[in-house]
Coordinates of C-alpha atoms in Angstrom, one line a residue:
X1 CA -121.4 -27.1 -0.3
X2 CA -120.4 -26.1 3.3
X3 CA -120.8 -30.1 3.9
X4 CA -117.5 -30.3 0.9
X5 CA -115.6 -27.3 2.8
X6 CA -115.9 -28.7 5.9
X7 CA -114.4 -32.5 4.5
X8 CA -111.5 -30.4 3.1
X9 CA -110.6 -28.9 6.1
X10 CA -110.4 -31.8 8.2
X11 CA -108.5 -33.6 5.8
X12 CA -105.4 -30.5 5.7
X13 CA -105.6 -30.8 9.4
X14 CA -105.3 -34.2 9.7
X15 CA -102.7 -34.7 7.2
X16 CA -100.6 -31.9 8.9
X17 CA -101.0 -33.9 11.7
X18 CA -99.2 -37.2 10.2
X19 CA -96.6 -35.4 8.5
X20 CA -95.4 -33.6 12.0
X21 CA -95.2 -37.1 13.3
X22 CA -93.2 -38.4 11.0
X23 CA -90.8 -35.5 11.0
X24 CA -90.4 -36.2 15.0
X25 CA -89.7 -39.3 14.8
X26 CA -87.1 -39.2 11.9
X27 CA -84.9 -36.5 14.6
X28 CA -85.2 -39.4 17.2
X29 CA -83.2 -41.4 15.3
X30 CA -79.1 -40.8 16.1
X31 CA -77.4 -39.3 13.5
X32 CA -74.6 -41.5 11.6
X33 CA -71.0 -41.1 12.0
X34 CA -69.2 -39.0 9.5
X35 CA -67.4 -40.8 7.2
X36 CA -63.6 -41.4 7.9
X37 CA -61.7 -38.9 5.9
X38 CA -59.1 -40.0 3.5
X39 CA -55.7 -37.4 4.4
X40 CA -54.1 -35.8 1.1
X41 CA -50.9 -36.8 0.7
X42 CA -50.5 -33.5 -2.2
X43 CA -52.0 -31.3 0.4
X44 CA -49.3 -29.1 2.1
X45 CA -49.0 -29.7 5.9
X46 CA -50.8 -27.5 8.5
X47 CA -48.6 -24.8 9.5
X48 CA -48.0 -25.3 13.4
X49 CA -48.7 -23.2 16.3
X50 CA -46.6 -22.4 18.5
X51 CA -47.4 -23.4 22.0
X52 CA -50.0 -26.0 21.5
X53 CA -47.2 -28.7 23.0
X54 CA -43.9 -28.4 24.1
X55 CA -41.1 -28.6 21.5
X56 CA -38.9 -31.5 21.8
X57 CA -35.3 -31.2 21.4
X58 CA -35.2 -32.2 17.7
X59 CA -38.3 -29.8 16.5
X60 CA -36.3 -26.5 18.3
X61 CA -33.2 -27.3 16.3
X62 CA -34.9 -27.4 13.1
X63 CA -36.7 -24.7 14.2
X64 CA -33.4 -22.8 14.9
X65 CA -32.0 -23.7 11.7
X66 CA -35.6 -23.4 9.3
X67 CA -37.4 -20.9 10.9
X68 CA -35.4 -18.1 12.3
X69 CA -34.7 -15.2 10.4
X70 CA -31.6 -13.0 9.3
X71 CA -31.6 -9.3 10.4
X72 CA -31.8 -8.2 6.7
X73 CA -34.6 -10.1 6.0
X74 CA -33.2 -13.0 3.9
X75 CA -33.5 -16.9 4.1
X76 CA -30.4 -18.4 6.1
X77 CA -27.5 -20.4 4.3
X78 CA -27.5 -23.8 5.0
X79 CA -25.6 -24.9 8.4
X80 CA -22.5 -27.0 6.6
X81 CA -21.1 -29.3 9.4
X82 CA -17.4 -29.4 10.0
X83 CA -15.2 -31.7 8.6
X84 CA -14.1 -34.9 10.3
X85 CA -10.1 -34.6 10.4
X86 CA -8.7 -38.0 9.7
X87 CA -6.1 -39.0 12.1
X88 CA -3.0 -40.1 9.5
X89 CA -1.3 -43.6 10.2
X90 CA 2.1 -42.6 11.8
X91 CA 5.7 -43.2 10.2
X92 CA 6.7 -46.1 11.8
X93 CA 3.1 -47.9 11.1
X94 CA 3.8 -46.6 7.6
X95 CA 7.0 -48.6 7.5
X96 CA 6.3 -51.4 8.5
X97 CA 3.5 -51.9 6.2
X98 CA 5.4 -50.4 3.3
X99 CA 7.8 -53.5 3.8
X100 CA 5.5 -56.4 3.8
X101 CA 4.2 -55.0 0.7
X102 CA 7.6 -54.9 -1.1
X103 CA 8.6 -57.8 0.5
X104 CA 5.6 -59.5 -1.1
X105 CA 6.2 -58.0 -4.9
X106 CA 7.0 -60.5 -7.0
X107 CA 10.1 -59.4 -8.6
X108 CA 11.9 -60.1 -11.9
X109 CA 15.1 -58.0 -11.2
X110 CA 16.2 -60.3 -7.8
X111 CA 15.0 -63.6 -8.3
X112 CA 16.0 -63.3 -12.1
X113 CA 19.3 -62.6 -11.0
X114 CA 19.9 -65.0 -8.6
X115 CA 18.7 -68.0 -10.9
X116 CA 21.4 -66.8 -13.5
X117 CA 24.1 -66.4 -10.8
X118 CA 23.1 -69.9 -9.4
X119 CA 23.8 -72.2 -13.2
X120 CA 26.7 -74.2 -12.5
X121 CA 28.9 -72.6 -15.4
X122 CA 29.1 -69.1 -15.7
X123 CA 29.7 -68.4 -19.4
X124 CA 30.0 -65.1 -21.6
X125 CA 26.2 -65.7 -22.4
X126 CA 25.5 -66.0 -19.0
X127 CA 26.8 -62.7 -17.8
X128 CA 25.1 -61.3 -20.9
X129 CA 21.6 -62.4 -19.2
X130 CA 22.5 -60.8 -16.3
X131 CA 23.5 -57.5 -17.9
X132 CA 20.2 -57.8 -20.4
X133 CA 18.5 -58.3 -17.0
X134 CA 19.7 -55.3 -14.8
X135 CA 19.0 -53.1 -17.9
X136 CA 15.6 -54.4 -18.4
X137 CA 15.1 -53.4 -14.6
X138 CA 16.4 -49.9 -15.8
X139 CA 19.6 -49.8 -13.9
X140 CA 21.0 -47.8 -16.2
X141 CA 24.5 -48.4 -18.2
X142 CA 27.4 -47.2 -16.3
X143 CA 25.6 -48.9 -12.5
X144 CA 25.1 -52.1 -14.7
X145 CA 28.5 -52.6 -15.4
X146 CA 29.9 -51.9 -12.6
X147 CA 27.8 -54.7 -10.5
X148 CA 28.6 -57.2 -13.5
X149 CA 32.2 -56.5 -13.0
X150 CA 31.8 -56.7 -8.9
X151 CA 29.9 -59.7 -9.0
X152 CA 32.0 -61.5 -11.9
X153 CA 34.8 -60.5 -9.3
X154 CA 33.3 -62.0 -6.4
X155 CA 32.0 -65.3 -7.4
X156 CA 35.5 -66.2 -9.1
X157 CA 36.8 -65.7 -5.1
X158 CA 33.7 -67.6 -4.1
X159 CA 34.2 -70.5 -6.1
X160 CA 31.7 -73.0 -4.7
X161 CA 27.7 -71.2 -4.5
X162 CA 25.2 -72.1 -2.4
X163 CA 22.1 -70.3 -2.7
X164 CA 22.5 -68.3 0.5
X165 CA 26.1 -67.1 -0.4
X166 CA 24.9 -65.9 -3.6
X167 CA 21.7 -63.8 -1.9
X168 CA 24.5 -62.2 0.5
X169 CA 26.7 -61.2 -2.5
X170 CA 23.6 -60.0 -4.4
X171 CA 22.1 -58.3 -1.7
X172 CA 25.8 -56.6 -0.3
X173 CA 26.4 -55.6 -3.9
X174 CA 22.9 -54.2 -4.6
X175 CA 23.2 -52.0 -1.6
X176 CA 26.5 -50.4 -3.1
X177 CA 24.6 -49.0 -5.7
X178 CA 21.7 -47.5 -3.7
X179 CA 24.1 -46.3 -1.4
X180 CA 23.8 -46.4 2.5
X181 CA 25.5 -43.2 3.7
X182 CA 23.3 -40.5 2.0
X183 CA 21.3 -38.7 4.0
X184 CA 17.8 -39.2 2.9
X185 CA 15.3 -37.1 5.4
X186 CA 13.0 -34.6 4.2
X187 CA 14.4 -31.3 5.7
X188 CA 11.7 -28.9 7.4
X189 CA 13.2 -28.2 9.9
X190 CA 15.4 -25.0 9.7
X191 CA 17.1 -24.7 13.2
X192 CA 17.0 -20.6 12.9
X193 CA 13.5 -20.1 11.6
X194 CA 9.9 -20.7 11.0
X195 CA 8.1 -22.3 8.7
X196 CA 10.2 -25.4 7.1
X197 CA 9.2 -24.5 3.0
X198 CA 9.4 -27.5 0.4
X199 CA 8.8 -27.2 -3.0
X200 CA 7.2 -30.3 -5.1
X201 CA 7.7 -30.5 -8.6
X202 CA 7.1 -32.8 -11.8
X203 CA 4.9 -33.5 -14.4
X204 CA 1.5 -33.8 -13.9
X205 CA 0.7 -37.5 -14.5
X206 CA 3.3 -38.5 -12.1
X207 CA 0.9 -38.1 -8.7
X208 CA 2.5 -34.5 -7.8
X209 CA -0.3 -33.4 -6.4
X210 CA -1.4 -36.1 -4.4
X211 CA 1.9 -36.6 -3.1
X212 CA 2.1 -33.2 -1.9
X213 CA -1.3 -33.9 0.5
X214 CA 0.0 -37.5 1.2
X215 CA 3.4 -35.5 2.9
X216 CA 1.2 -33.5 4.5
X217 CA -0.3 -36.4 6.4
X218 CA 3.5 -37.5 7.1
X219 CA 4.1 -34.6 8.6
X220 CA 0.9 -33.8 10.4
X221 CA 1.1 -37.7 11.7
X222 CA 4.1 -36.7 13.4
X223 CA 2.9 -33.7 14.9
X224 CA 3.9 -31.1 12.6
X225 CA 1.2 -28.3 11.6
X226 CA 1.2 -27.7 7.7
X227 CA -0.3 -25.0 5.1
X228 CA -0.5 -26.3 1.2
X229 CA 0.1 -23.4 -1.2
X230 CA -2.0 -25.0 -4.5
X231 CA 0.7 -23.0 -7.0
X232 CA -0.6 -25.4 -9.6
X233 CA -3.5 -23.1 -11.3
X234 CA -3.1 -24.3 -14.8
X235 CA -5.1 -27.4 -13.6
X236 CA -8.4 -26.2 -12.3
X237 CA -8.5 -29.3 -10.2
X238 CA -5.3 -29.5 -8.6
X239 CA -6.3 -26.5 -6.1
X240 CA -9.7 -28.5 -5.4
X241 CA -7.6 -31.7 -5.4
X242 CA -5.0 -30.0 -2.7
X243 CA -7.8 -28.4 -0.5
X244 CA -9.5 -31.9 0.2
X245 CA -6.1 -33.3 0.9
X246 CA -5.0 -30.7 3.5
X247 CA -9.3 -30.7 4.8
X248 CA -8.7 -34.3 5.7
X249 CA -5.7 -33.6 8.5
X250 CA -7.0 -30.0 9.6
X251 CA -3.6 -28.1 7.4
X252 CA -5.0 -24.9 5.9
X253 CA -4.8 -24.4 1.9
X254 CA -3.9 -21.0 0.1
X255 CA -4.9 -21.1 -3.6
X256 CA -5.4 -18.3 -6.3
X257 CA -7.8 -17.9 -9.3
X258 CA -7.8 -20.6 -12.0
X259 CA -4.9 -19.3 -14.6
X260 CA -3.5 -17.0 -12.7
X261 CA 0.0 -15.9 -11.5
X262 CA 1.9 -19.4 -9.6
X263 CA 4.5 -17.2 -7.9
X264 CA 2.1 -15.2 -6.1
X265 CA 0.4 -17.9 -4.8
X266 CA 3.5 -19.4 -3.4
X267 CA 4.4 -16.1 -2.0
X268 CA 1.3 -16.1 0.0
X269 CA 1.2 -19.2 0.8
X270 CA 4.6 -18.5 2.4
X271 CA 3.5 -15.5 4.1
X272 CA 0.2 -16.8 5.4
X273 CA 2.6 -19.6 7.1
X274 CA 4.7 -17.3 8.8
X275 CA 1.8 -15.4 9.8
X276 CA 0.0 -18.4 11.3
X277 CA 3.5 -20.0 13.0
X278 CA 3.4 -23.2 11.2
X279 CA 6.0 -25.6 10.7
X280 CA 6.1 -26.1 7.2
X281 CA 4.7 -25.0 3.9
X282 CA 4.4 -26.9 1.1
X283 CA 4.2 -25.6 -2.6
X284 CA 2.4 -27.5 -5.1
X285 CA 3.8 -26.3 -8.6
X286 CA 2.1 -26.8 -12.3
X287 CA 4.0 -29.7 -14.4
X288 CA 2.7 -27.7 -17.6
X289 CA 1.3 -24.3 -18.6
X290 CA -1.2 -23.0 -20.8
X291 CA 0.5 -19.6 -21.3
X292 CA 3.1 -18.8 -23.7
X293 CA 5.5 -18.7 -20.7
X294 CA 8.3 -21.4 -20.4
X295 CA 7.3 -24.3 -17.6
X296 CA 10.7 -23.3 -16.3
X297 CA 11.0 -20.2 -16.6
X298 CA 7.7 -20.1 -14.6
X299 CA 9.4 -22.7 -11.6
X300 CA 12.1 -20.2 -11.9
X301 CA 10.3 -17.9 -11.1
X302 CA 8.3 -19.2 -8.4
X303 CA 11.7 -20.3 -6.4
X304 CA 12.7 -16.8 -6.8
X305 CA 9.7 -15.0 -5.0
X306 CA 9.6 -17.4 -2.3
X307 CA 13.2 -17.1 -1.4
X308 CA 12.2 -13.7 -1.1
X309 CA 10.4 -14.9 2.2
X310 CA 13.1 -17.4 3.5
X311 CA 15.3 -20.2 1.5
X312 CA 14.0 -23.4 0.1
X313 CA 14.4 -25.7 2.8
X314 CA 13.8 -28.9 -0.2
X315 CA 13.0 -28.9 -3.8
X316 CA 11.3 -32.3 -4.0
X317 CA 11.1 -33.8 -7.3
X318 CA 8.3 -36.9 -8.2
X319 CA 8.8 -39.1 -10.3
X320 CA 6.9 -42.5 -11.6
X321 CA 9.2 -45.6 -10.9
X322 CA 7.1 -46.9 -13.9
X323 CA 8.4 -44.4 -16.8
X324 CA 11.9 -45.7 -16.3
X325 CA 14.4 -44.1 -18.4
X326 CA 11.8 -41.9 -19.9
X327 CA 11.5 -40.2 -16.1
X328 CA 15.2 -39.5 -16.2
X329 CA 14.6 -37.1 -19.6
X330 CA 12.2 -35.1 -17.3
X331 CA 14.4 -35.4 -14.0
X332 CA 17.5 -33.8 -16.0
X333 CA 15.5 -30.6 -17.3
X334 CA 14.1 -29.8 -14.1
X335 CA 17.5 -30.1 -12.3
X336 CA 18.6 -27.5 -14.5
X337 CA 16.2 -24.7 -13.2
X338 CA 15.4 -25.4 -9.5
X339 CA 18.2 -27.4 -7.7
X340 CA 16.7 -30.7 -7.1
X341 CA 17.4 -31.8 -3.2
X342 CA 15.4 -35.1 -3.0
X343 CA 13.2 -37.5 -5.7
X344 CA 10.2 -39.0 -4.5
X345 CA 9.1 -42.1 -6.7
X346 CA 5.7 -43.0 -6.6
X347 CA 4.3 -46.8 -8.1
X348 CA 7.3 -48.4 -6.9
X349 CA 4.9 -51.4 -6.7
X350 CA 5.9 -52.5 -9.7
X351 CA 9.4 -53.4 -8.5
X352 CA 10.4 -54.9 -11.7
X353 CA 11.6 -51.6 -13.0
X354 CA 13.2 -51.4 -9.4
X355 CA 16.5 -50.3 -10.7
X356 CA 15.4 -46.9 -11.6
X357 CA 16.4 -46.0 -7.8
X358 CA 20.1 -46.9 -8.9
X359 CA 19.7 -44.7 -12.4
X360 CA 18.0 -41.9 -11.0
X361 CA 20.2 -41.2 -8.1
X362 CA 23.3 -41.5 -10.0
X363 CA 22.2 -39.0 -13.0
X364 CA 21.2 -36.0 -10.9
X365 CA 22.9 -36.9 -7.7
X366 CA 20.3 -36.5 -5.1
X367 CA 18.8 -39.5 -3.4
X368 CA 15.6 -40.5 -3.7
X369 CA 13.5 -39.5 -0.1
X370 CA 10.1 -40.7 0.0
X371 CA 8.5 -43.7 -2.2
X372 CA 4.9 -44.5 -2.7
X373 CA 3.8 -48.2 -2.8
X374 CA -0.2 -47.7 -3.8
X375 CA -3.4 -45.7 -4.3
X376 CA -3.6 -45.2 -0.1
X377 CA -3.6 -42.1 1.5
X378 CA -1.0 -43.2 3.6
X379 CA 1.1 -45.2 1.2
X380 CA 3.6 -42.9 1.0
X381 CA 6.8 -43.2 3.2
X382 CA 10.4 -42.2 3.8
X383 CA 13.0 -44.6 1.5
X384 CA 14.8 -47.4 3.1
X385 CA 18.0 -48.7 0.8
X386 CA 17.8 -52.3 3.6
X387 CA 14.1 -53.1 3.1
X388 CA 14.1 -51.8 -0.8
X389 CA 17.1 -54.7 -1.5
X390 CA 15.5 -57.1 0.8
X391 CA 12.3 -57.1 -1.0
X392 CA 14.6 -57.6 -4.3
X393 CA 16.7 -60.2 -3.6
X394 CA 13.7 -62.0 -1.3
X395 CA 14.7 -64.2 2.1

């Protein structure tokens, strides 16, 4: 029995023995390295410390924007960076790409003439196409006859016509019509006072709007400062429309609520001009309303408040060459209420109803000022009778 003990008790101790052995040799061995771990991508970034490294340039301004806070605690508006003012192309630039362009309109009122007035017999029928072909153009009635009679006149003198002689005669009589010795500038300039105010008017559809900012890059190319009053609230675009116009060239915009009263607007867009010793103001004005109120009466009513500041400098009305007669309906009404100085026709591109410069002048009496040749915000320039023939009657 003490013989079995004894066996037992060797065998513990000598197993102990092995098994501290083997654990001694297993924490020999060096320990593998930990497996690569793969980043989260979902996992929110660590949030950094400040002063572990030095901040570079780009980290303090985010910081500066991001991470500082207001006095009272709240989250800081976003930094909105300034607008990039556009430098508008200057008026003689203006020109001389306004005149290419018409000179490169194909036209049916010149060169339709000018084949008619070159057949070798000039017949009843024949002066019939040319009459046909001047009214087509919108020329109107009473201008129309008038240059048949003058040119009827002048080629029975003529007798013998060459192509040139008859440009010349087309191009001398033409320039009758439009009329030389108006004078067409855009007055804004009052000699005893500050600011120069014009008034724009027309229907909206005919580019009113955009003609408004377009003049305010003719004037602030040529080194005039400018405020826009946005007195067209029944449109709750046109005073969005205006403001990005008059951002672009650095002219300030005054505009009311949506619906609300148009005189007052243009009273403080008035005021706010003299007040910031500008040169000019310019009034945008609604061509409808959505109030019970008579469109006139309203544009009566705005001219009336305004003069309360200073008198009118221009009343500028706009026009689209393309409505023709149609234009001179509208042209007549608004002549009525608010003493029309100056037209400005826009899409004269489409020179074949050219002739509405003759019609339009002669029903209300004012010349036509400014034209606009295209979609470009600087497609709109002072009108030129010389160039606006040339580009009819061609070289």
């Amino acid at each position: 029995m003490e013989t079995v003990i004894l066996a037992v008790v060797i065998a513990v101790v000598v197993l102990g023995a092995l098994g501290g052995l083997v654990v001694g040799s297993r924490r020999k061995k060096p320990l593998p390295p930990p497996p690569t771990s793969v980043p989260d991508i979902t996992a929110p970034p660590a949030e950094p410390h400040i002063g572990d490294e030095a901040e570079t340039p780009r980290d303090e301004a985010r910081r500066t924007i991001e991470e500082v806070d207001l006095p009272d605690g709240s989250a800081p508006a976003a930094v909105e960076e300034p607008p990039v003012l556009e430098v508008p192309e200057p008026t003689a630039g203006r020109l001389v790409r306004l005149r290419a362009r018409l000179s490169r309109s194909q036209n049916a009122l010149g060169q339709g003439l000018l084949t008619l007035l070159s057949r070798e017999h000039l017949d009843e029928d024949t002066w019939e196409e040319i009459e046909d072909t001047l009214l087509t153009a919108d020329v109107g009635v009473a201008p129309t006859q008038e240059l048949v009679d003058a040119l009827r006149e002048r080629v029975k003198v003529l007798g013998t016509r060459t192509p040139q002689e008859l440009r010349a005669l087309l191009r001398e009589e033409l320039l009758k019509l439009v009329g030389t010795d108006v004078d067409r500038t855009v007055k804004t300039e009052p000699e005893d006072r500050k600011p120069g105010i014009v008034m724009v008017v027309g229907v909206n559809g005919t580019g009113k709007t955009t003609t408004t900012g377009k003049l305010a890059r003719v004037l602030v190319a040529d080194g005039r400062t400018v405020v826009l009053g946005a007195a067209d609230t029944f449109r709750a675009a046109a005073a969005d429309q205006l403001q990005t116009w008059g951002e672009r060239v650095g002219a300030h915009t005054v505009r009311g609520p949506e619906a609300g009263d148009p005189a007052s607007v243009a009273f403080d867009a008035v005021k706010e001009g003299k007040e910031m010793g500008v040169d000019v103001v310019l009034i945008d004005t609604a061509g409808r309303l959505h109030t019970k109120t008579g469109l006139m009466d309203e544009l009566g009513k705005v001219k009336r408040v305004v003069e309360k500041h200073a008198p009118l400098d221009e009343v500028l009305l706009v026009l689209d060459a393309t409505t023709g007669q149609n234009g001179l309906v509208q042209a007549r009404v608004f002549a009525e209420v608010v003493d029309i100085t100056g037209i400005v026709l826009t899409k004269l591109d489409g020179t074949a109803k050219g002739g509405i410069v003759v019609a339009v002048q002669r029903e209300l009496g004012v010349p036509v000022k400014l034209i606009g040749l295209g979609e470009g915000a600087d497609d709109l320039a002072p009108f030129e009778p010389e160039a606006f023939v040339d580009a009819l009657v061609g070289d």
